[in-house]
Short mmCIF file of C-alpha atoms in Angstrom, two decimals:
data_model
loop_
_atom_site.label_atom_id
_atom_site.label_comp_id
_atom_site.label_asym_id
_atom_site.label_seq_id
_atom_site.Cartn_x
_atom_site.Cartn_y
_atom_site.Cartn_z
CA UNK A 1061 155.04 188.11 -295.69
CA UNK A 1062 156.62 186.86 -292.53
CA UNK A 1063 156.79 183.09 -291.73
CA UNK A 1064 155.03 181.72 -288.64
CA UNK A 1065 156.46 178.74 -286.58
CA UNK A 1066 153.64 176.45 -285.70
CA UNK A 1067 155.90 173.76 -284.32
CA UNK A 1068 154.99 174.66 -280.68
CA UNK A 1069 151.38 174.60 -281.40
CA UNK A 1070 151.59 171.22 -283.20
CA UNK A 1071 153.50 169.69 -280.23
CA UNK A 1072 151.05 170.94 -277.82
CA UNK A 1073 148.27 169.39 -280.07
CA UNK A 1074 149.96 166.02 -280.24
CA UNK A 1075 150.37 166.20 -276.30
CA UNK A 1076 146.74 166.83 -275.95
CA UNK A 1077 145.81 164.16 -278.47
CA UNK A 1078 148.15 161.70 -276.30
CA UNK A 1079 146.29 162.88 -273.23
CA UNK A 1080 143.10 162.22 -274.60
CA UNK A 1081 144.04 158.76 -275.71
CA UNK A 1082 145.32 157.89 -272.33
CA UNK A 1083 142.10 159.23 -270.63
CA UNK A 1084 139.98 157.01 -273.00
CA UNK A 1085 142.20 154.00 -271.98
CA UNK A 1086 141.95 154.86 -268.26
CA UNK A 1087 138.02 155.26 -268.46
CA UNK A 1088 137.78 151.71 -270.22
CA UNK A 1089 140.12 150.24 -267.56
CA UNK A 1090 137.88 151.87 -264.83
CA UNK A 1091 134.85 150.63 -266.58
CA UNK A 1092 136.05 147.12 -266.72
CA UNK A 1093 137.06 147.26 -263.17
CA UNK A 1094 133.62 148.35 -262.18
CA UNK A 1095 131.96 145.55 -264.08
CA UNK A 1096 134.36 143.04 -262.46
CA UNK A 1097 133.43 144.40 -259.07
CA UNK A 1098 129.68 144.22 -259.84
CA UNK A 1099 130.16 140.63 -261.13
CA UNK A 1100 131.82 139.63 -258.00
CA UNK A 1101 129.42 141.33 -255.69
CA UNK A 1102 126.45 139.65 -257.57
CA UNK A 1103 128.30 136.34 -257.18
CA UNK A 1104 128.74 136.76 -253.48
CA UNK A 1105 125.09 137.87 -253.15
CA UNK A 1106 123.74 134.77 -255.21
CA UNK A 1107 125.94 132.52 -252.96
CA UNK A 1108 124.95 133.96 -249.68
CA UNK A 1109 121.21 133.87 -250.65
CA UNK A 1110 121.55 130.20 -251.65
CA UNK A 1111 123.61 129.21 -248.57
CA UNK A 1112 121.73 127.58 -245.59
CA UNK A 1113 122.22 128.55 -241.99
CA UNK A 1114 124.04 125.46 -240.50
CA UNK A 1115 125.31 126.55 -237.25
CA UNK A 1116 125.20 129.37 -234.58
CA UNK A 1117 127.51 130.08 -231.57
CA UNK A 1118 127.71 132.73 -228.88
CA UNK A 1119 131.21 133.93 -227.87
CA UNK A 1120 132.53 136.74 -225.76
CA UNK A 1121 135.73 138.26 -227.23
CA UNK A 1122 137.91 139.81 -224.36
CA UNK A 1123 140.55 142.18 -224.81
CA UNK A 1124 142.76 144.19 -222.37
CA UNK A 1125 143.27 147.49 -223.59
CA UNK A 1126 145.01 150.86 -222.72
CA UNK A 1127 144.11 154.51 -223.58
CA UNK A 1128 143.92 154.77 -227.40
CA UNK A 1129 141.81 156.15 -230.10
CA UNK A 1130 142.92 153.91 -232.79
CA UNK A 1131 141.35 150.90 -234.13
CA UNK A 1132 143.18 147.65 -233.45
CA UNK A 1133 143.35 144.93 -236.17
CA UNK A 1134 143.29 141.48 -234.92
CA UNK A 1135 142.55 137.66 -235.72
CA UNK A 1136 139.42 136.23 -233.99
CA UNK A 1137 140.06 132.54 -233.45
CA UNK A 1138 136.83 130.76 -232.06
CA UNK A 1139 136.29 126.99 -231.75
CA UNK A 1140 132.89 125.90 -233.67
CA UNK A 1141 132.46 122.29 -233.65
CA UNK A 1142 129.95 122.43 -236.73
CA UNK A 1143 132.11 124.72 -238.74
CA UNK A 1144 133.15 123.06 -242.01
CA UNK A 1145 135.70 124.37 -244.42
CA UNK A 1146 134.19 126.72 -246.87
CA UNK A 1147 131.36 128.09 -244.67
CA UNK A 1148 130.63 131.72 -244.72
CA UNK A 1149 130.85 133.38 -241.17
CA UNK A 1150 128.90 136.43 -240.08
CA UNK A 1151 129.61 137.83 -236.76
CA UNK A 1152 127.33 140.16 -235.17
CA UNK A 1153 126.90 141.72 -231.60
CA UNK A 1154 124.86 139.41 -229.14
CA UNK A 1155 124.77 142.00 -226.60
CA UNK A 1156 126.23 145.16 -225.18
CA UNK A 1157 129.83 145.34 -224.68
CA UNK A 1158 131.06 145.94 -221.20
CA UNK A 1159 134.36 147.23 -219.56
CA UNK A 1160 134.31 145.63 -216.01
CA UNK A 1161 130.89 146.42 -214.68
CA UNK A 1162 130.21 149.31 -216.95
CA UNK A 1163 127.86 148.45 -219.84
CA UNK A 1164 128.62 150.44 -222.94
CA UNK A 1165 125.93 151.31 -225.63
CA UNK A 1166 128.01 152.87 -228.31
CA UNK A 1167 130.46 150.33 -229.66
CA UNK A 1168 129.71 148.24 -232.97
CA UNK A 1169 131.55 145.28 -234.03
CA UNK A 1170 130.75 143.19 -237.21
CA UNK A 1171 132.80 140.92 -239.29
CA UNK A 1172 132.71 138.48 -242.02
CA UNK A 1173 134.83 135.41 -243.30
CA UNK A 1174 135.18 132.05 -244.31
CA UNK A 1175 136.07 128.84 -242.27
CA UNK A 1176 139.48 127.72 -243.43
CA UNK A 1177 139.89 124.86 -241.02
CA UNK A 1178 137.22 122.59 -239.96
CA UNK A 1179 136.09 123.40 -236.37
CA UNK A 1180 137.76 126.77 -236.26
CA UNK A 1181 136.41 130.14 -237.20
CA UNK A 1182 139.41 132.20 -238.07
CA UNK A 1183 138.52 135.82 -239.25
CA UNK A 1184 140.30 139.22 -239.24
CA UNK A 1185 138.54 142.03 -237.38
CA UNK A 1186 138.94 145.34 -235.89
CA UNK A 1187 138.48 145.82 -232.20
CA UNK A 1188 137.48 149.44 -231.04
CA UNK A 1189 140.11 150.55 -228.68
CA UNK A 1190 138.65 153.59 -226.97
CA UNK A 1191 138.68 152.23 -223.39
CA UNK A 1192 140.70 153.47 -220.29
CA UNK A 1193 142.86 150.64 -218.88
CA UNK A 1194 140.26 147.86 -218.71
CA UNK A 1195 139.01 144.64 -220.01
CA UNK A 1196 136.74 145.14 -223.10
CA UNK A 1197 134.30 142.15 -223.45
CA UNK A 1198 132.25 141.98 -226.58
CA UNK A 1199 129.37 139.46 -226.70
CA UNK A 1200 129.31 137.94 -230.01
CA UNK A 1201 126.91 135.85 -232.27
CA UNK A 1202 128.64 133.68 -234.96
CA UNK A 1203 126.47 132.45 -237.75
CA UNK A 1204 127.61 129.93 -240.29
CA UNK A 1205 126.18 129.48 -243.69
CA UNK A 1206 127.05 126.62 -245.98
CA UNK A 1207 127.13 127.47 -249.75
CA UNK A 1208 125.28 124.62 -251.88
CA UNK A 1209 127.62 122.03 -253.18
CA UNK A 1210 128.69 122.86 -256.89
#
C-alpha cells in the first residue's frame, strides 16, 4: 500500500482556518466601527434637534477663478457678532450665484461647522470652480444653533 503525503493539504487547511479567523475579526471590527458611527450620528442628531437657532447672517462669498474643473477647498471666515464658541453653523445658499452680471442656476454650496472663536465663523468649504476667468459671487445664509448647556 503506497504512502500518501497529506502535509500540503494540512497546510492549506491551516491557512484557510487562519483566513477565516482573520475574516471574523475584520467583521467584528467593522461591526464595532459601524456601531460607533451610528452612535455618533445619533448624538449629533440629538444635539442639533435640542439646539436653538440664535443667530442668522447673510454674507456674499466672492472668489476670482480661472478655467478649472476641479473643486477648490478653502476656509470661509465670516464675522458674526452673535456667534459664540461651540455654536453649530449651517451655511446654505441665500440666492443664485453670479459671475459678473450672469446669474447661474446650477451651482450648489452648503457647509457645516462650529464656531471656534467668538464672533467669527470659520468653516472649511469647497467652492465650485467651473467658471471662466471671472468673479464668482455666492450669496450665503449662515444660521447659528446653540446646543443646550450641559
